XYZ file of C-alpha atoms in Angstrom:
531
model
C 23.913 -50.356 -242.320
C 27.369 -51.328 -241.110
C 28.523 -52.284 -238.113
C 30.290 -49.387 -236.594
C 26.840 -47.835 -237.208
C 24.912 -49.884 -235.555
C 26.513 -48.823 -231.917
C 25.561 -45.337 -232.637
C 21.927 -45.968 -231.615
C 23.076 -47.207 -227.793
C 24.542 -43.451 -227.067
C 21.288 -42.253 -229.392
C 18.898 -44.156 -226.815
C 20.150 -42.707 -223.755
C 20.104 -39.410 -225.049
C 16.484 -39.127 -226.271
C 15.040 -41.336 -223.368
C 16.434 -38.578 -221.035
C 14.963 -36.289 -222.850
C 11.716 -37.752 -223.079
C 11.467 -38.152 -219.344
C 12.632 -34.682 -218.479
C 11.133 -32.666 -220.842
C 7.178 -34.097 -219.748
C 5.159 -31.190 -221.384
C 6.342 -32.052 -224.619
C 5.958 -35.105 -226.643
C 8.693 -34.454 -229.605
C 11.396 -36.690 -227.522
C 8.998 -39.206 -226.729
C 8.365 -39.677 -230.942
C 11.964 -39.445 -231.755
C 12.790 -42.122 -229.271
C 10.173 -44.044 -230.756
C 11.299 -43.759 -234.366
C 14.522 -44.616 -233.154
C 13.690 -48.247 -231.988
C 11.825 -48.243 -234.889
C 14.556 -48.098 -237.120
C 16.405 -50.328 -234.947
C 14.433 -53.032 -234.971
C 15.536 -54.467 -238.180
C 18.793 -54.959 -236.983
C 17.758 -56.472 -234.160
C 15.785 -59.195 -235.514
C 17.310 -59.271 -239.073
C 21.004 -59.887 -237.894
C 20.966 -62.922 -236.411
C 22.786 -60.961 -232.962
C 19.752 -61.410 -231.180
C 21.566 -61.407 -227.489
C 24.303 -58.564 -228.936
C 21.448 -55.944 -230.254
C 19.138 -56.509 -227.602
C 21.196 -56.274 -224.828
C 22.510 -52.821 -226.329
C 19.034 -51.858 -226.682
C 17.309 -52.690 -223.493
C 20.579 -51.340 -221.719
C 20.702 -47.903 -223.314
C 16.957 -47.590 -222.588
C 17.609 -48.428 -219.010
C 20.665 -46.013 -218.748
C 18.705 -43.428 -220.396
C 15.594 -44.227 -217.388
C 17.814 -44.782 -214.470
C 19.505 -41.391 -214.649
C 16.650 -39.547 -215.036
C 15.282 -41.194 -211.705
C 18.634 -41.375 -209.869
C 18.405 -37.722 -210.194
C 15.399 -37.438 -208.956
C 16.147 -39.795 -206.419
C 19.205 -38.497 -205.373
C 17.982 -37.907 -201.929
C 16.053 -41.141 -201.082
C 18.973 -43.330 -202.610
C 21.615 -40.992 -200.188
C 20.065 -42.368 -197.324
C 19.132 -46.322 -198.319
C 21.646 -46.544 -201.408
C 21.656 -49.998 -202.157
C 17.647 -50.343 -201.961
C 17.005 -47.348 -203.793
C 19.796 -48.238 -206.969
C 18.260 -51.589 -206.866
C 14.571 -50.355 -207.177
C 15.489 -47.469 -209.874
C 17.433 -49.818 -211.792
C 14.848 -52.470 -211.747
C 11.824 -50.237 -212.311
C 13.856 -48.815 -215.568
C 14.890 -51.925 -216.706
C 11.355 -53.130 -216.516
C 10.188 -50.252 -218.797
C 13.088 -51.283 -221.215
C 11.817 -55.030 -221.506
C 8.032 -53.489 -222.519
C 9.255 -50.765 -225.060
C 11.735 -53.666 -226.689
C 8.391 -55.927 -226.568
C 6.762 -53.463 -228.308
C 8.732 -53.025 -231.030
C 8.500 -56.536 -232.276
C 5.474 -55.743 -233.732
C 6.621 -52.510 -235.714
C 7.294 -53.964 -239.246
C 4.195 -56.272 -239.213
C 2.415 -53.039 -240.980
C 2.159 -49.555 -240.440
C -0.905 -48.843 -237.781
C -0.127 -52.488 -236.151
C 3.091 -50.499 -233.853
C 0.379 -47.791 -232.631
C -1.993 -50.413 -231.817
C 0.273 -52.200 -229.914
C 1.943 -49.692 -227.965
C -1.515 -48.247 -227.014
C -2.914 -51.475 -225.716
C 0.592 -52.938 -223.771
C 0.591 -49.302 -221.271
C -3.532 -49.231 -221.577
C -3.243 -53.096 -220.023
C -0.046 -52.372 -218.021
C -2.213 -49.665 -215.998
C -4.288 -52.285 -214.205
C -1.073 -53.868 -213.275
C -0.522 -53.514 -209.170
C 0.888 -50.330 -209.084
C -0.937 -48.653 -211.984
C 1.134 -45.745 -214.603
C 3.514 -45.732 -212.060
C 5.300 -47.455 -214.774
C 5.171 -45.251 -217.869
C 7.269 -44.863 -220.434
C 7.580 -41.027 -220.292
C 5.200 -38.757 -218.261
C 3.953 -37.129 -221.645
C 1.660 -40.530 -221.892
C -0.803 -41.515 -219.988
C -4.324 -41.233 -222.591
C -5.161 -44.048 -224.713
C -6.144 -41.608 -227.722
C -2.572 -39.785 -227.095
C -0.672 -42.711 -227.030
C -1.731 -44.027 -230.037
C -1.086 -40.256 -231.748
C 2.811 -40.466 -230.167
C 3.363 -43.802 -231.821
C 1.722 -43.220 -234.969
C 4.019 -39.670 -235.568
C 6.463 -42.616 -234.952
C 5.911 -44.514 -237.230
C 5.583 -41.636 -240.020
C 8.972 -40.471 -238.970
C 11.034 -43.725 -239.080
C 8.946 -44.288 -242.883
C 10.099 -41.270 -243.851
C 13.445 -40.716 -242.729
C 14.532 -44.405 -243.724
C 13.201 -43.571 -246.685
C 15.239 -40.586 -247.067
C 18.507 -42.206 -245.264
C 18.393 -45.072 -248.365
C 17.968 -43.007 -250.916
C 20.128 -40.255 -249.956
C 23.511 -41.785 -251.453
C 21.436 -42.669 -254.724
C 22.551 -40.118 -257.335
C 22.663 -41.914 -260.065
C 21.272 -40.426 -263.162
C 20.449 -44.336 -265.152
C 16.773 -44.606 -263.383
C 16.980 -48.525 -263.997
C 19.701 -48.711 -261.272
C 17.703 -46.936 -258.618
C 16.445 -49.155 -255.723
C 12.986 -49.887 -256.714
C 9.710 -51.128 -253.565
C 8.143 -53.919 -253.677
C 4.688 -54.423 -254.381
C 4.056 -54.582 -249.949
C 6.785 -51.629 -249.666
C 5.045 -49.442 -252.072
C 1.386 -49.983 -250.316
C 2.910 -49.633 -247.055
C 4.301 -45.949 -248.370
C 0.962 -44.917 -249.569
C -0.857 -45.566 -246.369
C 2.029 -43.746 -244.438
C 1.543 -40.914 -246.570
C -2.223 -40.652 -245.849
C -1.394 -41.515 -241.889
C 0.754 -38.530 -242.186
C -2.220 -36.106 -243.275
C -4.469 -37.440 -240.851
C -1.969 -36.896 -238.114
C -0.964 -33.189 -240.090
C -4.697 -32.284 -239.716
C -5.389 -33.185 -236.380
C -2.454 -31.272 -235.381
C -3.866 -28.203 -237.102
C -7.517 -29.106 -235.534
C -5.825 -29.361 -231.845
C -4.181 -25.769 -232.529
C -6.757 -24.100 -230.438
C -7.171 -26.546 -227.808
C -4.072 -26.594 -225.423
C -3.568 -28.907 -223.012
C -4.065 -28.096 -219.536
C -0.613 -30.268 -218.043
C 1.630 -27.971 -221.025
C 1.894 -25.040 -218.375
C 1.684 -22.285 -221.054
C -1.744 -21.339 -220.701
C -2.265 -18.788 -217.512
C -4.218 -20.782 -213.941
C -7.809 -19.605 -213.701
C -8.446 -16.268 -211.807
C -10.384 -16.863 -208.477
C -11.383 -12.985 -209.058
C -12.853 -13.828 -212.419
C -16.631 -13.041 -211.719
C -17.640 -15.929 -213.692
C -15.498 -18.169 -211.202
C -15.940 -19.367 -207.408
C -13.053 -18.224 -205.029
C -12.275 -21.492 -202.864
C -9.436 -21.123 -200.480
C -7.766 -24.684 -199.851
C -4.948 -26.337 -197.712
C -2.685 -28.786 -196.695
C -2.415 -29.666 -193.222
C 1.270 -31.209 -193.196
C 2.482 -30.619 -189.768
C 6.386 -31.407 -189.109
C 7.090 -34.483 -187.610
C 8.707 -33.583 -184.420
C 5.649 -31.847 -183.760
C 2.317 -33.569 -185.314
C -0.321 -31.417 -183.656
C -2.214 -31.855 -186.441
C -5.920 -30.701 -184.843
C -4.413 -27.801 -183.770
C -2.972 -26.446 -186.927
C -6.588 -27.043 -188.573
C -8.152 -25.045 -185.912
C -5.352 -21.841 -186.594
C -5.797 -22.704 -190.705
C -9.706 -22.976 -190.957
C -10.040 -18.743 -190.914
C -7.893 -18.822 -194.297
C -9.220 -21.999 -195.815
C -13.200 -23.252 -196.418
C -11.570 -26.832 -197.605
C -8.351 -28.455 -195.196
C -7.092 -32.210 -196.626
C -4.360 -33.723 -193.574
C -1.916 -36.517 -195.230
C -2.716 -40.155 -195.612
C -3.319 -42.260 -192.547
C -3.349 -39.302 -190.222
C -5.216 -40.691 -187.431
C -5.412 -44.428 -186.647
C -8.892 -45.845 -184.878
C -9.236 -48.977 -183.067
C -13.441 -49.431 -183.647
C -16.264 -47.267 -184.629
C -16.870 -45.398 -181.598
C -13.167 -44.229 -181.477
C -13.735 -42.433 -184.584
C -16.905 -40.951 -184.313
C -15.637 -39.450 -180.915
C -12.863 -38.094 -182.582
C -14.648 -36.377 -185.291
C -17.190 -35.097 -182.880
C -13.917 -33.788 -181.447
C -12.330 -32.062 -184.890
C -16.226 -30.907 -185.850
C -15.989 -28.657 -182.655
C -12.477 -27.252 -182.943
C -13.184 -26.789 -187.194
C -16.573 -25.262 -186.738
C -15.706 -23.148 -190.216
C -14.552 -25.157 -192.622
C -14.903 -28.451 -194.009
C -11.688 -30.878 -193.129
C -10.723 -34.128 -195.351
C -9.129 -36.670 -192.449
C -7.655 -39.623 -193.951
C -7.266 -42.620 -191.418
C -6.926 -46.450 -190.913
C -9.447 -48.000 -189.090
C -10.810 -51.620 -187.458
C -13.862 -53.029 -188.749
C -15.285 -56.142 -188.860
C -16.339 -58.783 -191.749
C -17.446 -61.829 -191.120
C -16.069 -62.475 -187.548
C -13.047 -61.456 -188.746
C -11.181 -57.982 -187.658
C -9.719 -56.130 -191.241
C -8.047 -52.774 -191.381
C -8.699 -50.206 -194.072
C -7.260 -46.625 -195.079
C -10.229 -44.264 -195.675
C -11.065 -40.260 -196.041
C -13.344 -38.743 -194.339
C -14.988 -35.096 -195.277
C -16.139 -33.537 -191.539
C -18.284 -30.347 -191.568
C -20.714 -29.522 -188.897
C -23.493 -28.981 -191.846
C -23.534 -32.013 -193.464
C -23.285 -35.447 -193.289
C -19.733 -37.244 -193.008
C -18.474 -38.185 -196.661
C -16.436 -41.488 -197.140
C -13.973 -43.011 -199.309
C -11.944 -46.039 -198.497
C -8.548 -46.822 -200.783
C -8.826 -48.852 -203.573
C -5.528 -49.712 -204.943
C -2.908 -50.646 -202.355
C 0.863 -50.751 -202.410
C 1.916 -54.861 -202.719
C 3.293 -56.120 -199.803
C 3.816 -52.989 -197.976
C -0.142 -52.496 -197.386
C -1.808 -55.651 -199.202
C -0.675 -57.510 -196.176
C -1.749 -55.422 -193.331
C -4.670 -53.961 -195.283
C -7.657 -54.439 -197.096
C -8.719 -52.914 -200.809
C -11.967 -51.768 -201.392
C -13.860 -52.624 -204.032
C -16.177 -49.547 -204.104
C -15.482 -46.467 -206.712
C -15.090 -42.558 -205.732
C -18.736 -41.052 -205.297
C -19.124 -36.937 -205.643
C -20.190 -35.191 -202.394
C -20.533 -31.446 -202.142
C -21.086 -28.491 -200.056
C -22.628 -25.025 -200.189
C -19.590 -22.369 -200.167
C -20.587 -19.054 -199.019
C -20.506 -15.696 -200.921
C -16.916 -13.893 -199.849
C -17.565 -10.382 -197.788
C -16.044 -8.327 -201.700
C -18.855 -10.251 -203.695
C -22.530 -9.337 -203.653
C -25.518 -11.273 -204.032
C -26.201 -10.123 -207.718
C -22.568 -11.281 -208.830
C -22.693 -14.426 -206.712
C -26.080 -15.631 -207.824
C -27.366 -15.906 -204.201
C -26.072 -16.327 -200.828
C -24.454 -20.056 -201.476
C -21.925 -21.825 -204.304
C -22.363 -25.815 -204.365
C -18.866 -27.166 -204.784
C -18.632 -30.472 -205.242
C -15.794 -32.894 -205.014
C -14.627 -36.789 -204.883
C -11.613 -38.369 -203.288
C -8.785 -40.732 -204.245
C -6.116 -42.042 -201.926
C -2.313 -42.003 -203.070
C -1.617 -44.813 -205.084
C -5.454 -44.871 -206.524
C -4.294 -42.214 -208.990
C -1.623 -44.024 -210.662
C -4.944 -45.987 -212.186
C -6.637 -43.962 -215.255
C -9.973 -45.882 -214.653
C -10.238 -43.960 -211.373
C -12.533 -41.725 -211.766
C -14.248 -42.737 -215.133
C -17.167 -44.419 -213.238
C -18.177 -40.833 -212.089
C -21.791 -39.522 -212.809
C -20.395 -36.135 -213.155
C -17.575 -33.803 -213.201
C -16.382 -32.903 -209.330
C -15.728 -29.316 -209.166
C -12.401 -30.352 -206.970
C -10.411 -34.265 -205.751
C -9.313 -34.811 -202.656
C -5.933 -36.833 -202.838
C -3.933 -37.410 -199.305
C -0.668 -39.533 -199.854
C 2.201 -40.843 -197.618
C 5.073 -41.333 -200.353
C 8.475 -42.963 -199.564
C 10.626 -41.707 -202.005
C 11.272 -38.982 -204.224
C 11.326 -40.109 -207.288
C 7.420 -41.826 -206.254
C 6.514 -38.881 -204.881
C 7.255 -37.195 -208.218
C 5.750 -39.859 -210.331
C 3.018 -40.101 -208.151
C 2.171 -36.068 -208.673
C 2.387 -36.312 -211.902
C 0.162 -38.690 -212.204
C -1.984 -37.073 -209.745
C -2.635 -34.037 -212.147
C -2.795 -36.164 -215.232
C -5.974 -38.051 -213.481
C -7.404 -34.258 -212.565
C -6.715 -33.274 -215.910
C -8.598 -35.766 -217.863
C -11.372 -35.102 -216.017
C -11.103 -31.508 -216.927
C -10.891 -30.195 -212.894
C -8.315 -29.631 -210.085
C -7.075 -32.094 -207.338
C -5.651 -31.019 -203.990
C -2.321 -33.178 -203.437
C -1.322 -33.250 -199.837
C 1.792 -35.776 -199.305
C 2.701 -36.048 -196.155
C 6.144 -38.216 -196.983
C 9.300 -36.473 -195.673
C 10.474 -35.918 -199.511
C 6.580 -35.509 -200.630
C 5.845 -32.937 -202.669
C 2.440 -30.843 -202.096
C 0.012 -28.535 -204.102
C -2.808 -27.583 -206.276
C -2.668 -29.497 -210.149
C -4.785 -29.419 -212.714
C -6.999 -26.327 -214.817
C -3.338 -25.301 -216.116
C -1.122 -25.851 -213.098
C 0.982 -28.192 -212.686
C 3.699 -27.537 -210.791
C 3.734 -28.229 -206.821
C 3.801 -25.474 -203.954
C 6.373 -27.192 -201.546
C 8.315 -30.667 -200.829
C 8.122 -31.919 -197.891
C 6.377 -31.078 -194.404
C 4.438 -27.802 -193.540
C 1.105 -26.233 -194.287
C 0.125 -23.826 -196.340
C -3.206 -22.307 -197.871
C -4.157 -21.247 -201.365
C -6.940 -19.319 -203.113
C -7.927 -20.998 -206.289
C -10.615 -20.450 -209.042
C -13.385 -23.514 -209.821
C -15.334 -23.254 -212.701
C -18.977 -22.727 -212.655
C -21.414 -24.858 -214.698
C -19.454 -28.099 -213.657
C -21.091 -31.350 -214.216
C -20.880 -32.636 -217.395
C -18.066 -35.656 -217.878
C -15.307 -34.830 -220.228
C -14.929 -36.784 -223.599
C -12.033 -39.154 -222.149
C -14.414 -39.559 -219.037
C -17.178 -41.233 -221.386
C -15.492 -42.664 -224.025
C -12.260 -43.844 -221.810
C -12.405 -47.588 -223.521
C -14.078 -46.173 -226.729
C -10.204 -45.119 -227.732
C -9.064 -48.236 -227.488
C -11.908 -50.198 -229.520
C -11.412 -47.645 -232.163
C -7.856 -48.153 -231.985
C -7.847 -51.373 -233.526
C -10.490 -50.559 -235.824
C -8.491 -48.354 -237.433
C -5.941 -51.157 -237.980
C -8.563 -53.633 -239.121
C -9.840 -51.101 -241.826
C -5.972 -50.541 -242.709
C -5.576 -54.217 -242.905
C -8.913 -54.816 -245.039
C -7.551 -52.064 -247.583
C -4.131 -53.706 -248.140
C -5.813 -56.866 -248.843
C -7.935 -55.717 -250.821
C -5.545 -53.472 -252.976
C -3.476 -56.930 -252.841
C -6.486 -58.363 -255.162
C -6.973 -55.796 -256.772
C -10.496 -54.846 -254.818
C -10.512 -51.229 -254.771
C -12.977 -49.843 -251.553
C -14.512 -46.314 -252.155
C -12.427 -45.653 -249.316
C -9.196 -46.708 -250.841
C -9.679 -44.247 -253.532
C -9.887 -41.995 -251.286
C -7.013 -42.621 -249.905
C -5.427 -42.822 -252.752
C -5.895 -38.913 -253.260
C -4.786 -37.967 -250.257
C -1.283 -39.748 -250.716
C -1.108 -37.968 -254.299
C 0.780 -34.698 -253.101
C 3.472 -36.496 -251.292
C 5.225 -37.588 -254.438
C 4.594 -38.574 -257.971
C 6.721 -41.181 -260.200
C 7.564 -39.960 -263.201
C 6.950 -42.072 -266.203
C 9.922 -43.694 -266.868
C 10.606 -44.701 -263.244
C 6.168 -46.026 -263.128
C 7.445 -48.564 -266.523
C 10.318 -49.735 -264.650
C 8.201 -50.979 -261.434
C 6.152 -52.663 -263.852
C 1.997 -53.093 -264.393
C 0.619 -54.394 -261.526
C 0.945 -51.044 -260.272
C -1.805 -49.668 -262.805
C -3.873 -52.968 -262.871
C -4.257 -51.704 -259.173
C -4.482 -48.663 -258.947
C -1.521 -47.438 -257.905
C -0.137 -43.939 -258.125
């Protein structure tokens, strides 16, 4: 490729990345940007202009990322602009650095790019502030990850295999470009790659995902599905009365979250007074009240950021924060160490249903709890004994681009769990709602309350696929590679597996040689088995 060429891939970056990031329901940008770096890797590491090409390619990435955010951000960066360029641009040029790590490992061999990719973001979530930094919102699953980068790889294979070969119309076969002995195994096991990724396309025909939108929500008058009404208690900040707008909302809702770190306690009698206090004005409903509290740990006073679930029928549930922001709360706080539990409650039948429809007098609902930043980790929730019929999320974001992100990841963690999460952000540019079962857009940005009916599922319980094989993905991953890897050198010594005949079939119907051109690339293709 020459070298005015080469620049077209900087303009090419920013283009697709923008795409990829706006465009979250959809994956297609995510695998042309991906086949993109793969076919610009070469020239990046076969030029010799390391500093040149990789400057142009972990700029244009960065571009393509800051705008997106900047955006977003618009807002936030209006009123701090020098701290919020500095933490978009850094943030995006972070991402760039990974996805340009990444793609050293492309041309290694065909499955050893999807590995990759899949383990860097699966290890780069247990960083401190979790998927927060993700390469496009579309991501997020291990197993879909690895899909995205593997349709990667088949399209840069193919269409550099079409872009050198397009020029070539010469008739004398002998002057045609012909593969090498690794070039032609490496096309083979595209080819089959290909079909495996063309059938599980068909196969995942009938199961659309819940965060595509397309599919209608779940109707709460559905008889086979429990009516819940749920809120957000996000009072204005001139005028926090935040007790008093649960005690006007609990006749519309059975379930009321308030924002994170609503209330602040000084010891353990402060806070059970208080929530003798909201148990008498709420006497209706049951009320999620996030707050940072005292405690002690050996002789030593510790604060912590907790929810607690307050009914006057049951016992108080409790969840303290696991994950905390760096430096903003790792200082002042402390991190739990112990994982979301499932509580529940009995929901009474609605006044239109009757006992026959409603299966007796009472519904159990039950539900967990994560704290803001917790679900920007997608091991969250897979310690879970069972499915939650509903999470309870409060959050305090500080920005709108992290309020966004943080959302999004919100109802990818609901999602892959296969329920519904109530988001209540109680950040000035924080954006609030109901995600997950096939919504996944927010009700409101920013501060004031509002109620919703929604529709849970009956016969919950049982944890999804991702939520007991969440680290299975990524073993099989690699095994994948290391059976890709045992074929090739096998094939190289002329060790055929039962499976490589297999795949040897499969790869048939992409393309034959014809005779003349299988004499010219000589007999070591028949001694092994080559077609």
């Amino acid at each position: 490729m020459s070298a005015d060429k080469v620049w077209v891939f900087a303009p090419a970056f920013v283009l697709v990345t923008i795409l990829a990031h706006v465009a979250p329901s959809s994956s297609f940008p995510v695998i042309v940007d991906l086949a993109l770096l793969l076919a610009y890797t070469p020239i990046l590491y076969n030029r010799g202009q390391y500093l040149e090409h990789g400057a142009s390619l972990i700029g244009s990435l960065t571009v393509g990322q800051a705008i997106v955010r900047w955006n977003l951000g618009s807002t936030t960066i209006q009123d701090s602009p020098n701290q919020g360029r500095f933490a978009l641009l850094a943030l995006s040029f972070i991402e760039a650095c990974i996805v340009a790590f990444c793609s050293i490992f492309s041309h290694a061999t065909s499955l050893v790019f999807p590995a990759v990719w899949t383990t860097v973001w699966w290890a780069i979530s247990y960083w401190p502030l979790g998927r927060l930094l993700n390469w496009s919102p579309a991501l997020g699953l291990a197993g879909f990850d690895w899909i995205v980068a593997a349709w990667a790889t088949v399209v840069y294979h193919f269409g550099t295999d079409w872009y050198m070969n397009k020029d070539n119309h010469t008739s004398d076969i002998a002057e045609r470009p012909r593969r090498t002995k690794r070039q032609t195994f490496q096309h083979r096991y595209v080819q089959t790659l290909a079909a495996a990724l063309v059938l599980l396309t068909i196969l995942s025909l009938g199961f659309e995902p819940a965060w595509q939108g397309r599919h209608p929500p779940l109707s709460p008058s559905d008889l086979a599905n429990t009516p819940l009404q749920v809120g957000c208690v996000l009072p204005h900040p001139e005028r926090n009365r935040g007790h008093k707008l649960t005690q006007t909302m609990q006749s519309n809702a059975a379930l009321l979250l308030w924002p994170e770190s609503a209330v602040t306690f000084k010891n353990e009698s402060e806070k059970s007074a208080a929530f003798a206090k909201i148990r008498k004005l709420v006497p209706g409903s049951y009320v999620g009240v996030p707050f940072e509290e005292s405690f002690s740990s050996d002789d030593q006073v510790l604060r912590r950021s907790g929810l607690a679930v307050i009914s006057q029928w049951s016992e108080d549930f409790e969840y303290f924060k696991q994950h905390l922001v760096p430096l903003v709360e790792s200082f002042p706080l402390t991190a739990s160490s112990t994982p979301p539990s499932i509580g529940s409650f009995d929901l009474r039948m609605p006044k239109y249903r009757n006992k026959t429809e409603w299966g007796g007098k009472t519904r159990e609902i039950t539900f967990t709890a994560s704290i803001c930043l917790d679900n920007a980790f997608p091991s969250i929730f897979t310690g879970l004994q069972a499915r939650p019929s509903i999470i309870l999320a409060p959050a305090r974001t500080w920005d709108t681009t992290v309020a966004w992100m943080m959302w999004q990841e919100t109802v990818a963690r609901a999602t892959e769990i296969d329920t519904q999460v109530l988001w209540c952000d109680g950040g000035e540019h924080g954006f609030s709602g109901v995600g997950g079962a096939f919504i996944h857009e927010p009700m409101q940005q920013g501060p004031g309350s509002w109620t919703r009916t929604i529709a849970v599922q009956q016969g919950y319980g049982k944890k999804t696929v991702y939520g007991r094989f969440n680290l299975t993905m990524l073993v099989i991953n690699w095994g994948v590679l290391g059976v890709f890897v045992l074929f090739e050198v096998g094939s190289r010594y002329g060790i055929v597996l039962p499976l490589e005949r297999a795949s040897q079939w499969v790869s048939r119907p992409f393309g034959r040689k014809n005779r003349v051109e299988r004499d010219l690339l000589g007999p070591w293709e028949e001694e092994n088995g080559v077609s």
